N, CA, C and O atoms as a Tinker XYZ file with bonds, in Angstrom:
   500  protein
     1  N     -7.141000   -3.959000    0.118000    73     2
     2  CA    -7.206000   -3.989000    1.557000    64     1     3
     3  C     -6.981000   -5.421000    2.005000    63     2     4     5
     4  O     -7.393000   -6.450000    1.470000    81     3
     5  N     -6.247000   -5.278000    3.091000    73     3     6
     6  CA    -5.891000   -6.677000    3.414000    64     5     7
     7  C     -7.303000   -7.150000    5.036000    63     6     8     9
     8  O     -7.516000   -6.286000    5.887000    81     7
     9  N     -7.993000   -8.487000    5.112000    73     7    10
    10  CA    -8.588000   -8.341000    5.699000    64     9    11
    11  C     -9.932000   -8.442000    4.763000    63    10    12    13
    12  O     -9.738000   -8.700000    3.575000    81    11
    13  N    -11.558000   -8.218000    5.307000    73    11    14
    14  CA   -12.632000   -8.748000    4.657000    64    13    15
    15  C    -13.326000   -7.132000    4.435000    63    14    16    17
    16  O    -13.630000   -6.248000    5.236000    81    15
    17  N    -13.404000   -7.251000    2.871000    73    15    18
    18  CA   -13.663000   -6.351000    1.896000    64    17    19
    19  C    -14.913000   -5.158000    2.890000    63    18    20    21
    20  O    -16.081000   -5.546000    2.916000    81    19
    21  N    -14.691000   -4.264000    3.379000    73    19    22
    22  CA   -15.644000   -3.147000    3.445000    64    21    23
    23  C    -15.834000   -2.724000    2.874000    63    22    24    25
    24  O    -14.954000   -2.747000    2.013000    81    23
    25  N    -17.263000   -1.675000    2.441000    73    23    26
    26  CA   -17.163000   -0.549000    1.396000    64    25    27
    27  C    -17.089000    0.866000    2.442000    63    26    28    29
    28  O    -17.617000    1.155000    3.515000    81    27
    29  N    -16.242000    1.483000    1.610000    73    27    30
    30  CA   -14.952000    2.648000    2.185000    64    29    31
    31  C    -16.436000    3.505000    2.813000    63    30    32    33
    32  O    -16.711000    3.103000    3.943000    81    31
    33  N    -17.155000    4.305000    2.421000    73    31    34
    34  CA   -18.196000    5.261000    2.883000    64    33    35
    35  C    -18.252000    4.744000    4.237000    63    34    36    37
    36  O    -18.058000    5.558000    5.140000    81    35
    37  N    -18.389000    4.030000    4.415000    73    35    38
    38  CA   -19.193000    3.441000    5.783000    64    37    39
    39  C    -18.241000    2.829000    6.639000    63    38    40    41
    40  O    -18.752000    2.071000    7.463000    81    39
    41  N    -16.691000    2.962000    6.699000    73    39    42
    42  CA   -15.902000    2.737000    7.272000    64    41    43
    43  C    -15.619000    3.066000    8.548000    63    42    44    45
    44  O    -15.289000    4.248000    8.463000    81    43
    45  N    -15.543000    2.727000    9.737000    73    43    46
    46  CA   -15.964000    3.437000   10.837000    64    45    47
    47  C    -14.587000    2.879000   11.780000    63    46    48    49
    48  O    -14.179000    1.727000   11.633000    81    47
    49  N    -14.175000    3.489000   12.397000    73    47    50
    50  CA   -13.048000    2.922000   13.567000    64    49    51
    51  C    -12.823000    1.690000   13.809000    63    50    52    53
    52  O    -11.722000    1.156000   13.671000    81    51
    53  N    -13.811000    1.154000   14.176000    73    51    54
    54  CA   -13.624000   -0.676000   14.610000    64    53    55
    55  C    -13.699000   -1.139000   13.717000    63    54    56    57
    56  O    -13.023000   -2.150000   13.530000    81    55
    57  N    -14.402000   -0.733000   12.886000    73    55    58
    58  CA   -14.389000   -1.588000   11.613000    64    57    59
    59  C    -12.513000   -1.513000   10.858000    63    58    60    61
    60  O    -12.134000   -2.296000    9.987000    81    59
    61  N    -11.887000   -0.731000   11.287000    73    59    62
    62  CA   -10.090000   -0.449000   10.552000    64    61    63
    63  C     -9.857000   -1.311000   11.895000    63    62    64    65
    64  O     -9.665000   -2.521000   12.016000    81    63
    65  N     -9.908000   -0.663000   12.513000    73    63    66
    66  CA    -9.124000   -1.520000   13.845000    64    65    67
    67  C     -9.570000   -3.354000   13.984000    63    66    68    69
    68  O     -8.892000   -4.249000   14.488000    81    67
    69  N    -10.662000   -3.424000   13.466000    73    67    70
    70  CA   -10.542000   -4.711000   13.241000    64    69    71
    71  C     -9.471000   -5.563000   12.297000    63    70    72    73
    72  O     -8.635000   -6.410000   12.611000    81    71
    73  N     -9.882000   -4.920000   10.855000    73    71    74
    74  CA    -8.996000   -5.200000    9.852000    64    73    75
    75  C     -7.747000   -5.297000   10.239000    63    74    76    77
    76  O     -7.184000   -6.227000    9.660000    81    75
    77  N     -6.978000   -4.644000   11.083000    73    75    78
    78  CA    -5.976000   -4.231000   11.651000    64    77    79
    79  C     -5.247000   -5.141000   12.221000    63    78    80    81
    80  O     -4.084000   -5.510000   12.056000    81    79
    81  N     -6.655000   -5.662000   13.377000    73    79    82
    82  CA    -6.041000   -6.911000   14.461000    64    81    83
    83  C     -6.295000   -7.947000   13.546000    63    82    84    85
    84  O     -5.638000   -8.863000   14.040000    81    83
    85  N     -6.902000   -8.462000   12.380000    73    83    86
    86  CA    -6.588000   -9.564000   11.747000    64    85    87
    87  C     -5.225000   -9.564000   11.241000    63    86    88    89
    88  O     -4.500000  -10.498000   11.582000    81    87
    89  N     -4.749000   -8.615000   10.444000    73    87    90
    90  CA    -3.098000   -8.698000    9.903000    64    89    91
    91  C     -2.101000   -8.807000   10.994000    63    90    92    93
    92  O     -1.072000   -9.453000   10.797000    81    91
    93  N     -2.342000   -8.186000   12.208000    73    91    94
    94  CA    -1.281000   -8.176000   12.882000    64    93    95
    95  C     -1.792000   -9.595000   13.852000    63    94    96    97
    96  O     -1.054000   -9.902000   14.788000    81    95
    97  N     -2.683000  -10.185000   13.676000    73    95    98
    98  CA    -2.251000  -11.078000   14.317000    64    97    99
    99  C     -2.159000  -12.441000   13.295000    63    98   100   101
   100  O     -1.786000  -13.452000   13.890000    81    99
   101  N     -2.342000  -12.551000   12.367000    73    99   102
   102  CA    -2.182000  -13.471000   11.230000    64   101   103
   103  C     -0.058000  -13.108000   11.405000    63   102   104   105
   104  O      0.748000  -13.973000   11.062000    81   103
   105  N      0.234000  -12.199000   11.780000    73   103   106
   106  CA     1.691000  -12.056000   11.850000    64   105   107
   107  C      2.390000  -12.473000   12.728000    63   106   108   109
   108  O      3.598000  -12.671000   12.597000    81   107
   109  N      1.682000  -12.687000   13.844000    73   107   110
   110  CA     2.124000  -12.521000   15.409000    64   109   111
   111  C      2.822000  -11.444000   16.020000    63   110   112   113
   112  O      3.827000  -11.469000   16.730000    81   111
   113  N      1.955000  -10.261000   15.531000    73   111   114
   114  CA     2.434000   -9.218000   16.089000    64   113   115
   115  C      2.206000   -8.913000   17.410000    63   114   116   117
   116  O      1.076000   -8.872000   17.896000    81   115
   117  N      3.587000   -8.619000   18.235000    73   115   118
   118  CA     3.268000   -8.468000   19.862000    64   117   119
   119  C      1.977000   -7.497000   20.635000    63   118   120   121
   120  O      1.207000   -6.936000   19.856000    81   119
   121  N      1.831000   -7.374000   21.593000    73   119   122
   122  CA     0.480000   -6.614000   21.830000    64   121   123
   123  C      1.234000   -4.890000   21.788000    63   122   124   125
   124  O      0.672000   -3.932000   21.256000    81   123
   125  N      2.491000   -4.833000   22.425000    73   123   126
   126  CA     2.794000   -3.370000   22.418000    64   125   127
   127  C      2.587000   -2.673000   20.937000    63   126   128   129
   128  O      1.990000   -1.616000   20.738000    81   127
   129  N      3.314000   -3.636000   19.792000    73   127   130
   130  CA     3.062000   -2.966000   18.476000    64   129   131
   131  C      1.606000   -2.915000   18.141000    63   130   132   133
   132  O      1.237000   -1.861000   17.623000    81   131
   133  N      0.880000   -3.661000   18.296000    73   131   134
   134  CA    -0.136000   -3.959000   18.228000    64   133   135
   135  C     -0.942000   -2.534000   18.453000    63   134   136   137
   136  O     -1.510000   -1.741000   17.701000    81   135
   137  N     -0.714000   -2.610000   19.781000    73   135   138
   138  CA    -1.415000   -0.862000   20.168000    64   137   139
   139  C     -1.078000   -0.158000   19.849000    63   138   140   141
   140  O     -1.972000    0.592000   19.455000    81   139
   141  N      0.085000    0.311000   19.677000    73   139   142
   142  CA     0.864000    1.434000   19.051000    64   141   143
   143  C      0.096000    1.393000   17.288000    63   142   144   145
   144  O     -0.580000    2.381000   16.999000    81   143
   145  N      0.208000    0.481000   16.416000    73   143   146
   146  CA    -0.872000    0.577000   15.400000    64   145   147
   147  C     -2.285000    0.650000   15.704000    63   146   148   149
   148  O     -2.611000    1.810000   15.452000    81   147
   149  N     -2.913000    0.246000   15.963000    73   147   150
   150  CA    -4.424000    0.498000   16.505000    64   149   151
   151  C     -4.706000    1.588000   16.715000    63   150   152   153
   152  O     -5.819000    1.954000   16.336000    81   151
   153  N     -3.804000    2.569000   17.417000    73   151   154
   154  CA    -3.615000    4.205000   17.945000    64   153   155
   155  C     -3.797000    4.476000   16.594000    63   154   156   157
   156  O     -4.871000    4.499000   15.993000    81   155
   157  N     -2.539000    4.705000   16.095000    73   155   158
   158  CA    -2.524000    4.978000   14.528000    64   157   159
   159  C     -3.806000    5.111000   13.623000    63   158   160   161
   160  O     -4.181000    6.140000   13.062000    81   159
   161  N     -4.543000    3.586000   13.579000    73   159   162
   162  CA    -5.428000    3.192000   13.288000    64   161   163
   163  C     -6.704000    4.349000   13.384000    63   162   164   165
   164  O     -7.092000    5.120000   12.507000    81   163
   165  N     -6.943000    4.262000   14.060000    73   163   166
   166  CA    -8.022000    4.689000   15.163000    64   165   167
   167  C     -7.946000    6.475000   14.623000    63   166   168   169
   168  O     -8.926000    7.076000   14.183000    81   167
   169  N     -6.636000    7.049000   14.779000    73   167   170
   170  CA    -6.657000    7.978000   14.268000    64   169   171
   171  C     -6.540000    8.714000   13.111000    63   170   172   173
   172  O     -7.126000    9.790000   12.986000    81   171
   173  N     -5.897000    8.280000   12.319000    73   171   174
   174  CA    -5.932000    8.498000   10.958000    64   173   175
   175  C     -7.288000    8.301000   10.413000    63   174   176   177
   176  O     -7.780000    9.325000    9.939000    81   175
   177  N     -8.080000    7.134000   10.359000    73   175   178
   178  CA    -9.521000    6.948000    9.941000    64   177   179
   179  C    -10.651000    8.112000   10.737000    63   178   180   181
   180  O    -11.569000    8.640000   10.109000    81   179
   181  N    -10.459000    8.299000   11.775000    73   179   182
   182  CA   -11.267000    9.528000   12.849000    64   181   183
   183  C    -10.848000   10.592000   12.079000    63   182   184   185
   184  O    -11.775000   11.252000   11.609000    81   183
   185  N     -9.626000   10.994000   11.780000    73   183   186
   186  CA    -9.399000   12.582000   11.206000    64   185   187
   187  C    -10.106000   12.388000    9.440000    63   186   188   189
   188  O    -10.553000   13.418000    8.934000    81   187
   189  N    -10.152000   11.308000    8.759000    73   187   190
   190  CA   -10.910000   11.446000    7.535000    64   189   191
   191  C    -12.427000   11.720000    7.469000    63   190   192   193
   192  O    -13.128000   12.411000    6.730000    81   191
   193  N    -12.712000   10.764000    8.719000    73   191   194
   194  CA   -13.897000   10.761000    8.704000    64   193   195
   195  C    -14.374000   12.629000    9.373000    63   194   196   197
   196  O    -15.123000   13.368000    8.735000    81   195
   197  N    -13.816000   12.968000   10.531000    73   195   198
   198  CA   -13.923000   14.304000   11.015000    64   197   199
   199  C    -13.820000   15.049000    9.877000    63   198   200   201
   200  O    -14.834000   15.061000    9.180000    81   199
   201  N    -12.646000   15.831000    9.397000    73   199   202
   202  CA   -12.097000   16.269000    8.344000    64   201   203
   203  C    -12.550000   16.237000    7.027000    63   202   204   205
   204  O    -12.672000   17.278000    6.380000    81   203
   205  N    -12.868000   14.900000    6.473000    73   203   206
   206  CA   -12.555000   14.676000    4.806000    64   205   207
   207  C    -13.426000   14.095000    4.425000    63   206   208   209
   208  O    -13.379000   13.529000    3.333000    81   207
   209  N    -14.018000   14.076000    4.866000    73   207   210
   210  CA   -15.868000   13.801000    4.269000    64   209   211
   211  C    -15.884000   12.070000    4.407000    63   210   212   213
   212  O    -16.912000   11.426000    4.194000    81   211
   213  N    -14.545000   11.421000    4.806000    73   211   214
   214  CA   -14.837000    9.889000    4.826000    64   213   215
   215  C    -13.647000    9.109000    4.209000    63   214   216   217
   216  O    -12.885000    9.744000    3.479000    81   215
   217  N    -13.438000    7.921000    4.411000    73   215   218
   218  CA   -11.888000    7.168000    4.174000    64   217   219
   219  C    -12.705000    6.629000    2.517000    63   218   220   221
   220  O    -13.879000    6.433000    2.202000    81   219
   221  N    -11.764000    6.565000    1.979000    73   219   222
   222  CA   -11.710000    6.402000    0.031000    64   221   223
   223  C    -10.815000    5.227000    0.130000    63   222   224   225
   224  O    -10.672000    4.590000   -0.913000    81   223
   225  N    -10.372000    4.939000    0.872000    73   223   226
   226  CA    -9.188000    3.597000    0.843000    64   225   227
   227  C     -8.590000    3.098000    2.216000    63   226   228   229
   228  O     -7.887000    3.874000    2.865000    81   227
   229  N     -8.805000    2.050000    2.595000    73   227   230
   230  CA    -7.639000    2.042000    3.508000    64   229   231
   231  C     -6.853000    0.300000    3.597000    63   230   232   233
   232  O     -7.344000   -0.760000    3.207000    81   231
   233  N     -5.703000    0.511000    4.157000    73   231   234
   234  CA    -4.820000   -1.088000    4.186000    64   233   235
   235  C     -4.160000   -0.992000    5.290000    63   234   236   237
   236  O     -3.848000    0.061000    5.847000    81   235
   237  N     -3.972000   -1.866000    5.576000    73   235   238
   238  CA    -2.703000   -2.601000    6.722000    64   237   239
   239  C     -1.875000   -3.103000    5.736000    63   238   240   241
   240  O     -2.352000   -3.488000    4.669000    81   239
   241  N     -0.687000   -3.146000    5.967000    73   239   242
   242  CA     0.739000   -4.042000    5.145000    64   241   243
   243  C      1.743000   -4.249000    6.275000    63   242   244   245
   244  O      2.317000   -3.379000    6.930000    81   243
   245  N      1.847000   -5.686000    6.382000    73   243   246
   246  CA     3.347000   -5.788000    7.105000    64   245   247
   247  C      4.112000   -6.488000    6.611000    63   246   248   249
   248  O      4.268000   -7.686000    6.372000    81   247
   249  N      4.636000   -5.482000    6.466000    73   247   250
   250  CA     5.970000   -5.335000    6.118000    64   249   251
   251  C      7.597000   -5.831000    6.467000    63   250   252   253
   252  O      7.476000   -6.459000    7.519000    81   251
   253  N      8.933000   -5.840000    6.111000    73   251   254
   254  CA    10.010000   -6.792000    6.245000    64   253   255
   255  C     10.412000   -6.002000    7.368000    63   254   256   257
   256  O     10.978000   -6.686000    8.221000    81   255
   257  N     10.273000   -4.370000    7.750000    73   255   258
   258  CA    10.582000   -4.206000    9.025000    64   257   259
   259  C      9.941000   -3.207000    9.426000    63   258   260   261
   260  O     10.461000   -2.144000    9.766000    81   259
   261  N      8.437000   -3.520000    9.424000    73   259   262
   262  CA     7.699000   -2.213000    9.364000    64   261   263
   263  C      5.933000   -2.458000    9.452000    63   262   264   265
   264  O      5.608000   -3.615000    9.185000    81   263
   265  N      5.127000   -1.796000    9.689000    73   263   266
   266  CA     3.413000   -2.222000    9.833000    64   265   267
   267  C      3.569000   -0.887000    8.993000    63   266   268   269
   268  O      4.286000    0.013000    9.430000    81   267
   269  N      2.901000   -0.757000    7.791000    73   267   270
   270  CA     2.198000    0.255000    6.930000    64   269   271
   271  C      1.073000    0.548000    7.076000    63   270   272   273
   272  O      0.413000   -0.477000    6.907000    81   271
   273  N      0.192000    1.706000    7.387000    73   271   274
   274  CA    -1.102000    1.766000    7.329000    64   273   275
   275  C     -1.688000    3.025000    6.467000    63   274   276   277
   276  O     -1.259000    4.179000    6.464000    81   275
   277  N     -2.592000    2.578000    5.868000    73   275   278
   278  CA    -2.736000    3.762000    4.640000    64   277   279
   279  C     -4.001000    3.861000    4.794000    63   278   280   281
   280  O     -4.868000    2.989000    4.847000    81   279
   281  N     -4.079000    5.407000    4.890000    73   279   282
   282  CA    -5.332000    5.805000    4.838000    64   281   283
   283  C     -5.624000    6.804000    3.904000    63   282   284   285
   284  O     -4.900000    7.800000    3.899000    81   283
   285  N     -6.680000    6.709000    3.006000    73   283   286
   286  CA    -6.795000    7.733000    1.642000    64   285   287
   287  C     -8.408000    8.374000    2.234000    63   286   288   289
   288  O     -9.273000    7.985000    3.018000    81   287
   289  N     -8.186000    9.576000    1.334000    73   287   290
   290  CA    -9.712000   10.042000    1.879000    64   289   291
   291  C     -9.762000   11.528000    0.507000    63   290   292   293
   292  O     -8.870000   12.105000   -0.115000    81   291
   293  N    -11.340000   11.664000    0.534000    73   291   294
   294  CA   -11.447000   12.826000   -0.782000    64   293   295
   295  C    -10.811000   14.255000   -0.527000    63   294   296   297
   296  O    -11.411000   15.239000   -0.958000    81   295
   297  N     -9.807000   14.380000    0.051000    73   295   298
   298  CA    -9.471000   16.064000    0.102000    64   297   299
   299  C     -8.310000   15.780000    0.302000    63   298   300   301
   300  O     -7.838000   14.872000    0.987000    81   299
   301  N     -7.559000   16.973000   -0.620000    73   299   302
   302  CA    -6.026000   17.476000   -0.995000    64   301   303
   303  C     -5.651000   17.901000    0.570000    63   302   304   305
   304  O     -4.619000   17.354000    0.957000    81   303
   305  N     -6.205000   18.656000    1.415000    73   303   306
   306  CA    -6.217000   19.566000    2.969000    64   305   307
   307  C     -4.850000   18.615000    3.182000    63   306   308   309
   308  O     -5.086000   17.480000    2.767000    81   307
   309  N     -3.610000   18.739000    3.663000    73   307   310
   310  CA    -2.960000   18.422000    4.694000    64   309   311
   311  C     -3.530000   18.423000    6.189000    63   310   312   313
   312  O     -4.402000   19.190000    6.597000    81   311
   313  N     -2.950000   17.528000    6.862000    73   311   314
   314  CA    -3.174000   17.161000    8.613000    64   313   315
   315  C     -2.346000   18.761000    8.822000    63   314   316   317
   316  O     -1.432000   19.218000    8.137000    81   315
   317  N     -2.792000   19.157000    9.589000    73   315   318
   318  CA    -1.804000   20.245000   10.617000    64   317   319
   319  C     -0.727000   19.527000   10.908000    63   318   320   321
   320  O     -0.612000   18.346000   11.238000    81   319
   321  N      0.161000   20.494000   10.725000    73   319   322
   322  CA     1.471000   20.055000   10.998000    64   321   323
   323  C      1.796000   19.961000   12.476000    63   322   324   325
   324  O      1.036000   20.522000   13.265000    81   323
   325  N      2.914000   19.265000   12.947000    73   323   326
   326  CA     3.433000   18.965000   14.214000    64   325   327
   327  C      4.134000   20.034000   14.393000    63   326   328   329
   328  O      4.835000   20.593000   13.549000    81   327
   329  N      3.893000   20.463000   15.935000    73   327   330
   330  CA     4.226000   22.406000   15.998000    64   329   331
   331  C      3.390000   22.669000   16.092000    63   330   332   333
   332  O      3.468000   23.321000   17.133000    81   331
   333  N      1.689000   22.743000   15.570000    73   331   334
   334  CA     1.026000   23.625000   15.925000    64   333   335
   335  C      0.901000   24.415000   17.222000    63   334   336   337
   336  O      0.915000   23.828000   18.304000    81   335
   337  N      0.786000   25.645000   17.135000    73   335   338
   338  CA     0.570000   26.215000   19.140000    64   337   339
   339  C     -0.562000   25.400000   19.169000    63   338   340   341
   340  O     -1.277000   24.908000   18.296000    81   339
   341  N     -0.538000   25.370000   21.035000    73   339   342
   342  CA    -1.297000   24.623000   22.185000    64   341   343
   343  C     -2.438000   25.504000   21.643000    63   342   344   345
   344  O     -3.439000   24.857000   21.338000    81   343
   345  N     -2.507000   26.728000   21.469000    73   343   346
   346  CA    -4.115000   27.179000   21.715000    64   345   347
   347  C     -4.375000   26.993000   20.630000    63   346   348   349
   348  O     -5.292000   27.785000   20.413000    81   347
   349  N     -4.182000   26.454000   19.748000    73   347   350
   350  CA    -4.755000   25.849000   18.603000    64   349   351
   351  C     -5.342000   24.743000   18.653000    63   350   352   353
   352  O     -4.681000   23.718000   18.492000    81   351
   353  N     -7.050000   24.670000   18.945000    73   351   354
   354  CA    -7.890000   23.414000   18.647000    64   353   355
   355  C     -7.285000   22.392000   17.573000    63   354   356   357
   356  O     -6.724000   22.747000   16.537000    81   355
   357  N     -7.497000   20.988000   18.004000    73   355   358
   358  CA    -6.963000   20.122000   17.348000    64   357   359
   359  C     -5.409000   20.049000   17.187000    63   358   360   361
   360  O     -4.517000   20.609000   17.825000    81   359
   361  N     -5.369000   19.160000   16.104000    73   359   362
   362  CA    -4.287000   18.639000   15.836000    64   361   363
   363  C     -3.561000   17.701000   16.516000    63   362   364   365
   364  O     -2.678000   17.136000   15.871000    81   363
   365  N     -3.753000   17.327000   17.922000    73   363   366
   366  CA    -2.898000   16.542000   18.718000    64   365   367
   367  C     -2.824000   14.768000   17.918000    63   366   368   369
   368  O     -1.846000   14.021000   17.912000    81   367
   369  N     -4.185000   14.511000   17.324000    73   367   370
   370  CA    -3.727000   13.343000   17.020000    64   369   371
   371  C     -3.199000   12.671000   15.761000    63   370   372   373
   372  O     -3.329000   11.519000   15.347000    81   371
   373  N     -2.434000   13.956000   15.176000    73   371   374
   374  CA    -1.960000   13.855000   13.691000    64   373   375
   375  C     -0.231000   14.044000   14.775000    63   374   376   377
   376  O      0.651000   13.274000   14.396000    81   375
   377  N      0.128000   14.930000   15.909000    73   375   378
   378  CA     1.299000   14.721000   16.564000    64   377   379
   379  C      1.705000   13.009000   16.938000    63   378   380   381
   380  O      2.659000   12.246000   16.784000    81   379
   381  N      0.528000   12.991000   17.432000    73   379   382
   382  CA     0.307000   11.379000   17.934000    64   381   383
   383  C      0.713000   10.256000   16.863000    63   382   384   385
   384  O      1.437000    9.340000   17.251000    81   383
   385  N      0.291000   10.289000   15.575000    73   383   386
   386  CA     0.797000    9.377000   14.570000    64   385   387
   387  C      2.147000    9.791000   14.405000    63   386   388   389
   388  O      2.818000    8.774000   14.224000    81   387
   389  N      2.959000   10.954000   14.380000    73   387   390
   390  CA     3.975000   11.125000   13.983000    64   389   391
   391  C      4.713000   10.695000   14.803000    63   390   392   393
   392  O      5.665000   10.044000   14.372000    81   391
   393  N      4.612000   10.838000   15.968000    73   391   394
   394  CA     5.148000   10.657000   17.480000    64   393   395
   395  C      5.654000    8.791000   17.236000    63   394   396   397
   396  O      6.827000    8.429000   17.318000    81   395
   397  N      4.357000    7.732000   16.906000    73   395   398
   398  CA     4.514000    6.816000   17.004000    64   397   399
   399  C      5.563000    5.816000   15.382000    63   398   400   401
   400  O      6.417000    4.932000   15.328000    81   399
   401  N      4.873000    6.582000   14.464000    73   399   402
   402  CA     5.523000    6.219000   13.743000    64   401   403
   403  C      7.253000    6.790000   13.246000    63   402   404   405
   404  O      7.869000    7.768000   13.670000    81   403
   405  N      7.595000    5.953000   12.411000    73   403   406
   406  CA     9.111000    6.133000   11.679000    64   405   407
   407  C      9.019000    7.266000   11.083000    63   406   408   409
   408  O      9.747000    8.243000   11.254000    81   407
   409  N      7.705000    7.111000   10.040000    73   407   410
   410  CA     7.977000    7.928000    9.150000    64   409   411
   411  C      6.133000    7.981000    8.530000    63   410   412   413
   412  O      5.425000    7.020000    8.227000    81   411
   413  N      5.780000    9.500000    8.511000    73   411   414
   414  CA     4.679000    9.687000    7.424000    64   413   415
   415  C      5.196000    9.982000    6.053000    63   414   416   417
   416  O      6.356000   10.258000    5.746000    81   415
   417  N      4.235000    9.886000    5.341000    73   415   418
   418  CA     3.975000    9.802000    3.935000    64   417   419
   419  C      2.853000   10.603000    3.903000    63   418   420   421
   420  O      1.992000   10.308000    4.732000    81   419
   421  N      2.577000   11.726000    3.024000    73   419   422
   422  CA     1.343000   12.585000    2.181000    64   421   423
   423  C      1.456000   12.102000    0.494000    63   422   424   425
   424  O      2.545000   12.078000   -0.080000    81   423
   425  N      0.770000   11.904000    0.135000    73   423   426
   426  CA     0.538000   11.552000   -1.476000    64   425   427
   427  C     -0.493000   12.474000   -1.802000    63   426   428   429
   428  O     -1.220000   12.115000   -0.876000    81   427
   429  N     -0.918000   13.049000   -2.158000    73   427   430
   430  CA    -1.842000   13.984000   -2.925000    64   429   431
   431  C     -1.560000   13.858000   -4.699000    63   430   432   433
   432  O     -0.623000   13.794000   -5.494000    81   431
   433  N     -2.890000   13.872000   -4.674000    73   431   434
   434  CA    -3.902000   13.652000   -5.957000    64   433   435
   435  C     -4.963000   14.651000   -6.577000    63   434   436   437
   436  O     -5.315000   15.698000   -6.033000    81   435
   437  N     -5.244000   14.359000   -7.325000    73   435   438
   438  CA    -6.696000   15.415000   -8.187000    64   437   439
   439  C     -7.761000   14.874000   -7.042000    63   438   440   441
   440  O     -8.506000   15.610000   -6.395000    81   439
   441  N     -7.661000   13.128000   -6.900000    73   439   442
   442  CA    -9.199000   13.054000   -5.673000    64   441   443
   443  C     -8.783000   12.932000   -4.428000    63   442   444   445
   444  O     -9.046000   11.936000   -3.754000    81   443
   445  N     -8.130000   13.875000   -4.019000    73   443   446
   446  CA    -7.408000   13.147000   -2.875000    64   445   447
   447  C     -6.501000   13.191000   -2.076000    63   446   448   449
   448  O     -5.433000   13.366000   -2.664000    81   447
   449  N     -6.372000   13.100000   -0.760000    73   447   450
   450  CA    -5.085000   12.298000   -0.902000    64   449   451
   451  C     -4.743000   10.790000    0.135000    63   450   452   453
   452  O     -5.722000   10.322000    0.716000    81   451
   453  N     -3.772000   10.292000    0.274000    73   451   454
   454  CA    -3.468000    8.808000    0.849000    64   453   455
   455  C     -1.883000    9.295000    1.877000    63   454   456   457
   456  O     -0.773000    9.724000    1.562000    81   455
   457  N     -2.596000    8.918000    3.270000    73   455   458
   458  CA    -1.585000    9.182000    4.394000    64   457   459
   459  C     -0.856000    7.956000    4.784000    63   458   460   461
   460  O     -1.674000    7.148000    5.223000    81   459
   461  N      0.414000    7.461000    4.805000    73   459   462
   462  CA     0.795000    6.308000    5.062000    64   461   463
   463  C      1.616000    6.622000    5.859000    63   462   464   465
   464  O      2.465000    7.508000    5.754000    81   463
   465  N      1.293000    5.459000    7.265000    73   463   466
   466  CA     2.251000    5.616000    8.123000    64   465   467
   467  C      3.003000    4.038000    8.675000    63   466   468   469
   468  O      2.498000    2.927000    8.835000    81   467
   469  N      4.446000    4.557000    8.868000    73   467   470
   470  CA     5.735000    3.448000    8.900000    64   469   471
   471  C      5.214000    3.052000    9.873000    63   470   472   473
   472  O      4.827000    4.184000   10.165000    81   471
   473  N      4.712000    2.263000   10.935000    73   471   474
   474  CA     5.054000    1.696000   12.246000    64   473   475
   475  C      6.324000    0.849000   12.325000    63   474   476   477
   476  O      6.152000   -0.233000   11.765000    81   475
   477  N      8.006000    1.060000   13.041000    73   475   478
   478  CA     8.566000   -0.141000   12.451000    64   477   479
   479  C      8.212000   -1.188000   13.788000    63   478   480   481
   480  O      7.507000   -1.110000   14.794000    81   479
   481  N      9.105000   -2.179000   13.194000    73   479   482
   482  CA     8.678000   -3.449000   13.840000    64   481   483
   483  C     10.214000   -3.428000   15.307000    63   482   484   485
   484  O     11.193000   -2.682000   15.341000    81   483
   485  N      9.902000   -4.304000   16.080000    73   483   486
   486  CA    10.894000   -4.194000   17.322000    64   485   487
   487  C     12.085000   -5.014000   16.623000    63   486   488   489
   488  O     11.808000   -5.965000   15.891000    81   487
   489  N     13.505000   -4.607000   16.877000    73   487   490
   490  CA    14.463000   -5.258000   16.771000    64   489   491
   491  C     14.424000   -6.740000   17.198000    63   490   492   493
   492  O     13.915000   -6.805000   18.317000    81   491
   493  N     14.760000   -7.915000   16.741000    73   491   494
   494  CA    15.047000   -8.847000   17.156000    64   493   495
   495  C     16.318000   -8.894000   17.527000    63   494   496   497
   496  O     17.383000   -8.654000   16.958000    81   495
   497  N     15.846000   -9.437000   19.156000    73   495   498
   498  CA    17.294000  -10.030000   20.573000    64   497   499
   499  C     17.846000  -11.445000   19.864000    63   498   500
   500  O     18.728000  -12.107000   20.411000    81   499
């Protein structure tokens, strides 16, 4: 994990979103990307913790044209997919990461699995 060592059980929203705003601003990452990861942030760690009994890993990486954020947690379960019908409770903020990012990633494991999502970075004018 990039950022000052938590232990994963007790990982809580601000506590990622902190980690978060240290990398991206050790980068000089603008405030729009900024939020647009934090969203990310914010949600991916909320659906482990809701969902998956709790985050097992998590990182920020930035990347050569891209903010990576990985979030691992103890259950194989996939996020609901994007599509779900409206009268279907939940799911909107697994649309929401997809929405913002390039590209997800599922990795599944025997403990696990680890969700990584692309944020890319703004073209340089």
């Amino acid at each position: 994990m990039t950022g000052t060592p938590l232990r994963m059980p007790d990982l809580r929203c601000e506590d990622a979103r902190q980690v978060a705003r240290d990398v991206l601003s050790a980068h000089g990452v603008g405030e729009r990307l900024a939020a647009d990861v934090l969203l990310v942030v914010s949600e991916l760690v909320s659906n482990a913790v809701r969902h998956a009994g709790g985050v097992t890993g998590f990182h920020v990486r930035h990347l050569r044209d891209c903010v990576a954020v990985d979030v691992s947690d103890a259950t194989s379960a996939c996020p609901r997919a994007p599509g779900t019908p409206a009268e279907v409770p939940g799911g909107f903020g697994w649309q929401l990461v997809n929405r913002i990012a390039a590209r997800t990633e599922i990795r599944c494991g025997l403990a696990g699995k680890t969700i990584t999502a692309l944020i890319p970075l703004p073209a340089a004018t």
